Amino acid sequence: MNEPRVFKNSPAVVIVIVIIFLVLIGGIVFTTGLENSFIVLPMAAFGLFVFGLIFVANSSKVIITDEEITAQNLFGSRTLRWTEINRVSGRGYEIKLHNYDEDVTVHPSSGLPGYEQIVDLIGAKRPDLFSPQEYGEMRRGIVPFMLMALVILLILGAMVAFVIAALSSSDTPIVSLLPLAVFGFIVFVIGGMMLSIPQAVTLDGYSLNLKYLFSERSIRADEIKYIQFWYTQSRNGKHYYIALHLMSGKQLRLSGLGVSMPIAYLVMKNWHQANMRGQSANMPQNNIAPNWSDNSGR
């Protein structure tokens, strides 16, 4: 890496945010009038707060060189040399780099374009921070499953009450039973999610074990072509996940494993590469994720 790698949002994004904010405030003032300050001022204050959060997030920048990593925002910048990093932490999509004295933390924004490249560069510079021995088991908390189970119970209770009400009436039209189908579909979807989401991922020697609610699955290292940190794009932003690209052509998506997604990804990637060393000469090529600079077909 001869030249510094800079990751930041386009200035056009910030300009668009400013314009949208001004238009919204102008629209509120125009429709309510300045004399209604008790309405305008609270709405303007809330809008300014939201605008500030978005503006700060979109003004972030990360600079990566061979020697160090720097994260900047409107409130300043923090820099750590790669040799100064002692440990990593994080939740959700975030990753934080800590120095030995715990007085400097570099926190790249997950909202930056190319965030997946930032994560890969961190893993390439300090692979020792993501040991499969230290993170041998990554377990999802039970709270999400309890919430989904509670929702299913509530819906089933509503369905039972609806059926009792329908049976008590002799002239219930067929079309009135349509909500039952809707409730049943919701239960089916939530139940499918509970069964398809791994509760835990265990790295056991040459195998990656996935533990589901009522079943388990074991995948050997040589069954995985490569592991990728990727995302889906929606109106609410990027939703990151860990993609296991199998030799069979199938893809498994993992998320929410009790540790931050970037950490879990880099641990799995290190595990896979360590197990695939010493294989046939063409295997290292299969273990390399697609070239980040080539976004065609994504």
Short mmCIF file of C-alpha atoms in Angstrom, two decimals, residues 3 19 41 49 57 80 94 110 124 126 136 143 146 153-154 179 186 199-200 214 226 229 265 272 275 294-295 298:
data_model
loop_
_atom_site.label_atom_id
_atom_site.label_comp_id
_atom_site.label_asym_id
_atom_site.label_seq_id
_atom_site.Cartn_x
_atom_site.Cartn_y
_atom_site.Cartn_z
CA GLU A 3 -0.50 5.63 -1.22
CA ILE A 19 -30.71 21.12 0.97
CA LEU A 41 -39.55 25.84 17.30
CA PHE A 49 -30.83 17.47 16.07
CA ALA A 57 -22.05 10.65 10.32
CA LEU A 80 -3.13 4.67 15.96
CA GLU A 94 -18.91 -1.53 14.55
CA SER A 110 -19.77 1.74 9.47
CA ALA A 124 -4.67 -7.81 6.93
CA ARG A 126 -3.25 -7.08 12.43
CA GLY A 136 -13.67 -20.24 19.32
CA VAL A 143 -33.28 -12.44 24.07
CA MET A 146 -37.55 -15.02 23.41
CA LEU A 153 -47.63 -16.73 21.34
CA LEU A 154 -49.48 -13.42 21.15
CA PRO A 179 -57.22 -12.36 9.10
CA ILE A 186 -46.85 -14.10 10.12
CA GLN A 199 -27.75 -19.66 17.77
CA ALA A 200 -24.01 -20.23 17.86
CA PHE A 214 -33.39 -27.76 16.95
CA TYR A 226 -14.08 -17.99 0.60
CA PHE A 229 -18.00 -9.36 4.69
CA TYR A 265 -15.85 -12.14 10.06
CA HIS A 272 -10.38 -20.63 7.08
CA ASN A 275 -6.85 -24.52 7.70
CA ASP A 294 -14.34 -4.50 -9.36
CA ASN A 295 -17.94 -3.82 -8.39
CA ARG A 298 -22.69 -6.68 -7.41
#
